[in-house]
CSV table of C-alpha atoms and ligand atoms in Angstrom, one decimal:
chain,number,residue,atom,x,y,z
A,1485,UNK,CA,22.7,-57.9,-19.2
A,1486,UNK,CA,20.9,-55.3,-21.2
A,1487,UNK,CA,17.7,-57.0,-20.5
A,1488,UNK,CA,18.4,-57.0,-16.8
A,1489,UNK,CA,19.2,-53.3,-16.8
A,1490,UNK,CA,15.9,-52.7,-18.7
A,1491,UNK,CA,13.9,-54.6,-16.1
A,1492,UNK,CA,15.7,-52.9,-13.3
A,1493,UNK,CA,15.0,-49.5,-14.7
A,1494,UNK,CA,11.3,-50.3,-15.2
A,1495,UNK,CA,11.2,-51.4,-11.5
A,1496,UNK,CA,13.0,-48.3,-10.4
A,1497,UNK,CA,10.7,-46.1,-12.4
A,1498,UNK,CA,7.5,-47.7,-11.0
A,1499,UNK,CA,8.9,-47.5,-7.5
A,1500,UNK,CA,9.7,-43.8,-8.1
A,1501,UNK,CA,6.1,-43.2,-9.4
A,1502,UNK,CA,4.6,-45.0,-6.3
A,1503,UNK,CA,6.7,-42.9,-4.0
A,1504,UNK,CA,5.8,-39.8,-5.9
A,1505,UNK,CA,2.1,-40.5,-5.7
A,1506,UNK,CA,2.4,-40.9,-1.9
A,1507,UNK,CA,4.9,-38.1,-1.4
A,1508,UNK,CA,3.8,-35.7,1.3
A,1509,UNK,CA,2.4,-32.4,0.3
A,1510,UNK,CA,4.6,-30.1,2.3
A,1511,UNK,CA,2.8,-26.9,3.2
A,1512,UNK,CA,4.2,-23.9,4.9
A,1513,UNK,CA,1.6,-22.0,6.9
A,1514,UNK,CA,2.4,-18.4,7.7
A,1515,UNK,CA,0.6,-17.0,10.8
A,1516,UNK,CA,0.8,-13.4,12.1
A,1517,UNK,CA,0.7,-13.8,15.9
A,1518,UNK,CA,3.4,-15.0,18.3
A,1519,UNK,CA,4.2,-18.6,18.8
A,1520,UNK,CA,2.8,-18.6,22.3
A,1521,UNK,CA,-0.5,-17.1,21.3
A,1522,UNK,CA,-3.5,-19.5,21.5
A,1523,UNK,CA,-4.3,-19.1,17.8
A,1524,UNK,CA,-0.8,-20.1,16.8
A,1525,UNK,CA,-0.8,-23.0,19.3
A,1526,UNK,CA,-4.2,-24.1,17.8
A,1527,UNK,CA,-2.6,-23.9,14.4
A,1528,UNK,CA,0.2,-26.2,15.4
A,1529,UNK,CA,-2.4,-28.7,16.8
A,1530,UNK,CA,-4.3,-28.4,13.5
A,1531,UNK,CA,-1.2,-29.1,11.5
A,1532,UNK,CA,-0.3,-32.1,13.8
A,1533,UNK,CA,-3.8,-33.5,13.5
A,1534,UNK,CA,-3.8,-33.2,9.7
A,1535,UNK,CA,-0.4,-34.9,9.5
A,1536,UNK,CA,-1.6,-37.8,11.6
A,1537,UNK,CA,-5.0,-38.1,10.0
A,1538,UNK,CA,-3.7,-38.1,6.5
A,1539,UNK,CA,-1.0,-40.6,7.3
A,1540,UNK,CA,1.7,-38.0,6.7
A,1541,UNK,CA,0.4,-37.2,3.2
A,1542,UNK,CA,-0.3,-33.6,4.1
A,1543,UNK,CA,2.5,-32.1,6.2
A,1544,UNK,CA,1.9,-28.6,7.4
A,1545,UNK,CA,4.7,-26.5,9.0
A,1546,UNK,CA,3.4,-23.5,11.0
A,1547,UNK,CA,5.5,-20.2,10.9
A,1548,UNK,CA,4.1,-17.9,13.6
A,1549,UNK,CA,4.9,-14.3,14.5
A,1550,UNK,CA,4.8,-13.0,10.9
A,1551,UNK,CA,8.2,-14.8,10.4
A,1552,UNK,CA,7.4,-16.1,6.9
A,1553,UNK,CA,5.1,-13.3,5.7
A,1554,UNK,CA,4.0,-10.3,7.7
A,1555,UNK,CA,0.3,-10.3,8.8
A,1556,UNK,CA,-0.6,-7.8,6.2
A,1557,UNK,CA,1.0,-9.9,3.4
A,1558,UNK,CA,-0.4,-13.3,4.3
A,1559,UNK,CA,-3.6,-13.2,2.3
A,1560,UNK,CA,-1.8,-12.0,-0.9
A,1561,UNK,CA,0.9,-14.7,-0.4
A,1562,UNK,CA,-1.7,-17.4,-0.3
A,1563,UNK,CA,-3.7,-16.0,-3.2
A,1564,UNK,CA,-0.6,-15.9,-5.4
A,1565,UNK,CA,0.5,-19.3,-4.3
A,1566,UNK,CA,3.7,-18.2,-2.5
A,1567,UNK,CA,2.2,-20.0,0.5
A,1568,UNK,CA,-0.4,-22.8,0.1
A,1569,UNK,CA,-2.1,-22.0,3.4
A,1570,UNK,CA,-2.2,-19.2,6.0
A,1571,UNK,CA,-4.0,-17.5,8.8
A,1572,UNK,CA,-5.1,-13.9,9.0
A,1573,UNK,CA,-7.4,-11.6,11.0
A,1574,UNK,CA,-10.6,-11.7,8.9
A,1575,UNK,CA,-11.6,-8.1,9.5
A,1576,UNK,CA,-8.3,-6.9,8.2
A,1577,UNK,CA,-9.8,-7.3,4.7
A,1578,UNK,CA,-12.8,-5.1,5.2
A,1579,UNK,CA,-11.4,-2.6,2.7
A,1580,UNK,CA,-12.0,-5.3,0.1
A,1581,UNK,CA,-15.5,-6.2,1.2
A,1582,UNK,CA,-17.4,-4.9,4.3
A,1583,UNK,CA,-18.6,-8.5,4.8
A,1584,UNK,CA,-15.1,-9.3,6.1
A,1585,UNK,CA,-15.7,-6.8,8.9
A,1586,UNK,CA,-19.1,-8.1,10.1
A,1587,UNK,CA,-17.4,-9.6,13.2
A,1588,UNK,CA,-16.0,-6.1,14.1
A,1589,UNK,CA,-19.3,-4.2,14.3
A,1590,UNK,CA,-19.2,-2.7,17.8
A,1591,UNK,CA,-21.7,-4.2,20.2
A,1592,UNK,CA,-23.3,-6.5,17.7
A,1593,UNK,CA,-22.0,-9.8,19.0
A,1594,UNK,CA,-20.3,-9.4,22.4
A,1595,UNK,CA,-20.2,-12.9,23.8
A,1596,UNK,CA,-18.8,-16.3,22.7
A,1597,UNK,CA,-22.4,-17.5,22.2
A,1598,UNK,CA,-23.3,-14.5,20.1
A,1599,UNK,CA,-20.1,-14.7,18.2
A,1600,UNK,CA,-20.9,-18.4,17.3
A,1601,UNK,CA,-24.4,-17.4,16.1
A,1602,UNK,CA,-23.1,-14.5,14.0
A,1603,UNK,CA,-20.4,-16.8,12.5
A,1604,UNK,CA,-23.1,-19.4,11.6
A,1605,UNK,CA,-24.9,-16.7,9.5
A,1606,UNK,CA,-21.7,-15.1,8.2
A,1607,UNK,CA,-19.7,-18.2,7.3
A,1608,UNK,CA,-21.5,-19.1,4.0
A,1609,UNK,CA,-21.1,-15.5,2.7
A,1610,UNK,CA,-17.4,-15.4,3.6
A,1611,UNK,CA,-16.8,-18.8,2.1
A,1612,UNK,CA,-18.4,-17.6,-1.2
A,1613,UNK,CA,-16.4,-14.4,-1.2
A,1614,UNK,CA,-13.1,-16.2,-0.5
A,1615,UNK,CA,-14.0,-18.8,-3.2
A,1616,UNK,CA,-14.3,-16.0,-5.7
A,1617,UNK,CA,-10.8,-14.9,-4.7
A,1618,UNK,CA,-9.3,-18.4,-5.3
A,1619,UNK,CA,-9.3,-19.3,-1.6
A,1620,UNK,CA,-10.8,-22.2,0.4
A,1621,UNK,CA,-12.0,-21.3,3.9
A,1622,UNK,CA,-11.0,-23.9,6.6
A,1623,UNK,CA,-11.8,-22.6,10.0
A,1624,UNK,CA,-12.1,-19.4,12.0
A,1625,UNK,CA,-11.6,-18.8,15.8
A,1626,UNK,CA,-12.6,-15.7,17.8
A,1627,UNK,CA,-10.3,-13.6,19.9
A,1628,UNK,CA,-11.5,-12.7,23.4
A,1629,UNK,CA,-13.7,-9.6,23.5
A,1630,UNK,CA,-12.1,-6.3,22.7
A,1631,UNK,CA,-11.3,-3.5,25.3
A,1632,UNK,CA,-9.3,-0.3,25.4
A,1633,UNK,CA,-5.7,0.2,26.6
A,1634,UNK,CA,-4.4,3.6,27.8
A,1635,UNK,CA,-1.6,5.0,29.8
A,1636,UNK,CA,-3.9,7.2,31.9
A,1637,UNK,CA,-7.4,7.2,33.5
A,1638,UNK,CA,-10.1,7.8,30.9
A,1639,UNK,CA,-13.6,8.8,32.0
A,1640,UNK,CA,-15.1,9.9,28.7
A,1641,UNK,CA,-14.0,10.6,25.1
A,1642,UNK,CA,-13.1,14.1,26.2
A,1643,UNK,CA,-10.0,12.4,27.7
A,1644,UNK,CA,-9.0,10.7,24.5
A,1645,UNK,CA,-8.6,13.7,22.2
A,1646,UNK,CA,-5.2,13.7,20.4
A,1647,UNK,CA,-4.1,10.3,21.8
A,1648,UNK,CA,-2.0,8.2,19.4
A,1649,UNK,CA,-3.9,5.1,18.8
A,1650,UNK,CA,-2.8,1.8,17.3
A,1651,UNK,CA,-5.4,0.4,14.9
A,1652,UNK,CA,-5.5,-3.1,13.4
A,1653,UNK,CA,-8.2,-2.7,10.7
A,1654,UNK,CA,-10.5,0.0,9.2
A,1655,UNK,CA,-13.1,-0.4,12.1
A,1656,UNK,CA,-10.5,0.3,14.8
A,1657,UNK,CA,-9.2,3.3,12.8
A,1658,UNK,CA,-12.7,4.6,12.5
A,1659,UNK,CA,-13.1,4.2,16.3
A,1660,UNK,CA,-10.0,6.3,16.8
A,1661,UNK,CA,-11.4,9.0,14.5
A,1662,UNK,CA,-14.7,9.1,16.3
A,1663,UNK,CA,-12.9,9.3,19.6
A,1664,UNK,CA,-10.8,12.2,18.4
A,1665,UNK,CA,-7.6,10.1,18.4
A,1666,UNK,CA,-4.9,9.7,15.8
A,1667,UNK,CA,-4.9,6.2,14.3
A,1668,UNK,CA,-1.7,4.4,13.2
A,1669,UNK,CA,-2.0,0.9,11.8
A,1670,UNK,CA,0.5,-1.5,13.5
A,1671,UNK,CA,0.6,-5.3,13.4
A,1672,UNK,CA,0.5,-7.1,16.8
A,1673,UNK,CA,4.0,-8.4,16.1
A,1674,UNK,CA,5.2,-4.8,16.1
A,1675,UNK,CA,3.0,-3.5,18.9
A,1676,UNK,CA,5.6,-3.5,21.8
A,1677,UNK,CA,8.0,-1.6,19.6
A,1678,UNK,CA,5.3,1.0,18.7
A,1679,UNK,CA,4.4,1.5,22.3
A,1680,UNK,CA,8.1,1.7,23.4
A,1681,UNK,CA,8.9,4.4,20.8
A,1682,UNK,CA,5.7,6.4,21.3
A,1683,UNK,CA,4.4,5.7,17.8
A,1684,UNK,CA,1.2,4.6,19.7
A,1685,UNK,CA,0.1,5.2,23.3
A,1686,UNK,CA,-3.2,3.3,23.3
A,1687,UNK,CA,-5.1,0.7,21.4
A,1688,UNK,CA,-8.1,-1.6,21.3
A,1689,UNK,CA,-7.6,-5.4,21.5
A,1690,UNK,CA,-8.2,-8.4,23.7
A,1691,UNK,CA,-6.5,-9.3,26.9
A,1692,UNK,CA,-4.7,-11.9,24.9
A,1693,UNK,CA,-2.7,-9.4,22.8
A,1694,UNK,CA,-2.0,-7.2,25.8
A,1695,UNK,CA,-0.6,-10.3,27.6
A,1696,UNK,CA,1.4,-11.5,24.6
A,1697,UNK,CA,3.0,-8.1,24.0
A,1698,UNK,CA,3.5,-7.4,27.8
A,1699,UNK,CA,1.9,-4.0,27.3
A,1700,UNK,CA,2.1,-3.3,31.1
A,1701,UNK,CA,5.7,-2.3,30.4
A,1702,UNK,CA,4.3,0.8,28.7
A,1703,UNK,CA,0.6,1.2,29.6
A,1704,UNK,CA,-1.4,1.4,32.8
A,1705,UNK,CA,-5.1,1.1,32.2
A,1706,UNK,CA,-7.4,-1.6,30.6
A,1707,UNK,CA,-11.1,-0.9,30.1
A,1708,UNK,CA,-13.3,-3.9,29.5
A,1709,UNK,CA,-15.7,-2.9,26.8
A,1710,UNK,CA,-16.6,-6.3,25.3
A,1711,UNK,CA,-17.2,-4.5,22.1
A,1712,UNK,CA,-16.8,-7.4,19.6
A,1713,UNK,CA,-14.9,-10.7,19.1
A,1714,UNK,CA,-12.9,-10.5,15.8
A,1715,UNK,CA,-11.9,-13.8,14.2
A,1716,UNK,CA,-8.7,-15.2,12.7
A,1717,UNK,CA,-9.3,-17.5,9.9
A,1718,UNK,CA,-7.3,-20.2,8.1
A,1719,UNK,CA,-7.5,-20.5,4.4
A,1720,UNK,CA,-6.0,-22.5,1.5
A,1721,UNK,CA,-5.0,-21.6,-2.0
A,1722,UNK,CA,-7.6,-23.3,-4.3
A,1723,UNK,CA,-5.0,-24.7,-6.7
A,1724,UNK,CA,-3.1,-26.3,-3.8
A,1725,UNK,CA,-6.4,-27.5,-2.4
A,1726,UNK,CA,-7.4,-29.2,-5.7
A,1727,UNK,CA,-4.2,-31.0,-5.8
A,1728,UNK,CA,-5.2,-33.0,-2.7
A,1729,UNK,CA,-7.2,-36.3,-3.0
A,1730,UNK,CA,-10.9,-36.1,-2.2
A,1731,UNK,CA,-10.1,-38.3,0.9
A,1732,UNK,CA,-7.5,-35.9,2.2
A,1733,UNK,CA,-9.8,-32.9,1.6
A,1734,UNK,CA,-12.5,-34.5,3.6
A,1735,UNK,CA,-10.1,-35.3,6.4
A,1736,UNK,CA,-8.8,-31.8,6.5
A,1737,UNK,CA,-12.3,-30.4,6.6
A,1738,UNK,CA,-13.1,-32.6,9.6
A,1739,UNK,CA,-9.9,-31.6,11.4
A,1740,UNK,CA,-10.7,-27.9,10.6
A,1741,UNK,CA,-14.1,-28.3,12.3
A,1742,UNK,CA,-12.3,-29.7,15.4
A,1743,UNK,CA,-9.7,-26.9,15.3
A,1744,UNK,CA,-12.5,-24.3,15.2
A,1745,UNK,CA,-14.3,-25.8,18.2
A,1746,UNK,CA,-11.0,-26.4,20.1
A,1747,UNK,CA,-9.7,-22.9,19.4
A,1748,UNK,CA,-13.0,-21.2,20.4
A,1749,UNK,CA,-13.1,-23.2,23.6
A,1750,UNK,CA,-9.5,-22.2,24.4
A,1751,UNK,CA,-10.2,-18.6,23.6
A,1752,UNK,CA,-13.1,-18.6,26.1
A,1753,UNK,CA,-11.2,-20.5,28.8
A,1754,UNK,CA,-8.3,-18.0,28.6
A,1755,UNK,CA,-10.3,-14.8,28.3
A,1756,UNK,CA,-10.6,-14.1,32.0
A,1757,UNK,CA,-7.2,-15.4,32.8
A,1758,UNK,CA,-5.6,-12.8,30.5
A,1759,UNK,CA,-7.2,-10.0,32.4
A,1760,UNK,CA,-6.0,-11.4,35.7
A,1761,UNK,CA,-2.5,-11.4,34.2
A,1762,UNK,CA,-2.8,-7.8,33.1
A,1763,UNK,CA,-3.8,-6.9,36.7
A,1764,UNK,CA,-1.1,-9.1,38.2
A,1765,UNK,CA,1.5,-7.2,36.2
A,1766,UNK,CA,0.3,-3.9,37.6
A,1767,UNK,CA,-2.4,-2.7,35.2
A,1768,UNK,CA,-5.6,-1.2,36.4
A,1769,UNK,CA,-8.3,-3.5,34.9
A,1770,UNK,CA,-11.8,-2.1,35.1
A,1771,UNK,CA,-15.2,-2.2,33.2
A,1772,UNK,CA,-15.8,0.8,31.0
A,1773,UNK,CA,-18.8,2.5,32.7
A,1774,UNK,CA,-20.6,5.8,33.0
A,1775,UNK,CA,-19.9,8.5,30.4
A,1776,UNK,CA,-17.1,6.4,28.8
A,1777,UNK,CA,-19.6,3.6,28.2
A,1778,UNK,CA,-22.3,6.0,26.9
A,1779,UNK,CA,-19.8,7.6,24.5
A,1780,UNK,CA,-18.6,4.3,23.2
A,1781,UNK,CA,-22.1,3.0,22.7
A,1782,UNK,CA,-22.9,6.1,20.7
A,1783,UNK,CA,-19.8,5.6,18.5
A,1784,UNK,CA,-20.8,1.9,18.2
A,1785,UNK,CA,-24.2,2.9,16.9
A,1786,UNK,CA,-22.7,5.3,14.3
A,1787,UNK,CA,-20.4,2.5,13.1
A,1788,UNK,CA,-23.1,-0.1,13.0
A,1789,UNK,CA,-25.3,2.2,10.9
A,1790,UNK,CA,-22.4,3.0,8.6
A,1791,UNK,CA,-21.7,-0.7,8.1
A,1792,UNK,CA,-25.3,-1.6,7.3
A,1793,UNK,CA,-25.6,1.4,4.9
A,1794,UNK,CA,-22.5,0.4,3.0
A,1795,UNK,CA,-22.4,-3.4,3.2
A,1796,UNK,CA,-25.1,-4.1,0.6
A,1797,UNK,CA,-28.0,-6.6,0.7
A,1798,UNK,CA,-25.8,-9.5,1.5
A,1799,UNK,CA,-24.4,-7.9,4.6
A,1800,UNK,CA,-27.8,-6.7,5.7
A,1801,UNK,CA,-29.1,-10.2,5.3
A,1802,UNK,CA,-26.4,-11.7,7.6
A,1803,UNK,CA,-27.0,-9.1,10.3
A,1804,UNK,CA,-30.8,-9.4,10.1
A,1805,UNK,CA,-30.7,-13.2,10.3
A,1806,UNK,CA,-28.4,-13.0,13.3
A,1807,UNK,CA,-30.7,-10.5,15.1
A,1808,UNK,CA,-33.8,-12.5,14.3
A,1809,UNK,CA,-32.2,-15.6,16.0
A,1810,UNK,CA,-31.3,-13.7,19.2
B,880,PCA,N1,-5.7,-9.2,18.9
B,880,PCA,C1,-5.3,-8.8,17.6
B,880,PCA,C2,-6.6,-8.6,16.9
B,880,PCA,C3,-7.7,-8.7,17.9
B,880,PCA,C4,-7.0,-9.1,19.1
B,880,PCA,O1,-7.6,-9.4,20.2
B,880,PCA,C5,-4.5,-7.6,17.5
B,880,PCA,O2,-4.6,-6.8,18.4
B,880,PCA,O3,-3.8,-7.4,16.5
């Protein structure tokens, strides 16, 4: 009897170990933007593809809309291991290193093609920087080009003085300053609230965020500037990454490449549609021209010069290589 129990416990123990070896890594993935946003939908497809391709061994659950961690807290949460994986706006970290803001230099890369080229030169530097912070870069997808939202007609920066402006990173706060506006940093998840309460009365973003946040309920004018295409990126805590088998790491890298291509294609496909939706909901959608365009280009030049002067040799190398390829 005793012998039988011993044998049974050995069998039970080995079964337990086998199950344990194959147990799924369950990863929660905080994302900052709404569930219906294309970045979030792409994140869900990425998670599904990883689950399928790893035979269920890596099981990622997406938490959009800042529901698990607010946008501003996602990187810290992943760095400290509170979440193994997450997504964040890359340029939100330009206060840590200007390199993170290379995709938000006004008028440097203003189309999807240019954005891809810039990313090709920027990606290795970002990967290295993130690695030194204990993070593994997986993929990055651009937002549609950025334009300006107001609740009045604006013909030049003379019309923007004193306007309360919602910023989403240092570059957008600097734009506000240079346009004589008053910047206040607000996450996209809280944008409708900020507009409704008058905390902000204008902002710079894509048609995507204007559409997601139904900003026609508060604002009236959208000016297409095509100033830059900032990226969201998905990254993993290195310790969590190292716990995966080499095979699963390779699978996830492959799926990440597909997610980057699919998300970028989706962003481009939707970019024009978002603007038609703004117009269909009553906004005046127009191209920034004349004095407004001239003023914005001047501000863009100031900001590009400031970036190059402060980003150090590595930043300069990225921008030079991008320009040389143009
Ligand atoms: N939407 C994000 C960042 C860039 C964009 O198009 C936002 O406004 O927060």
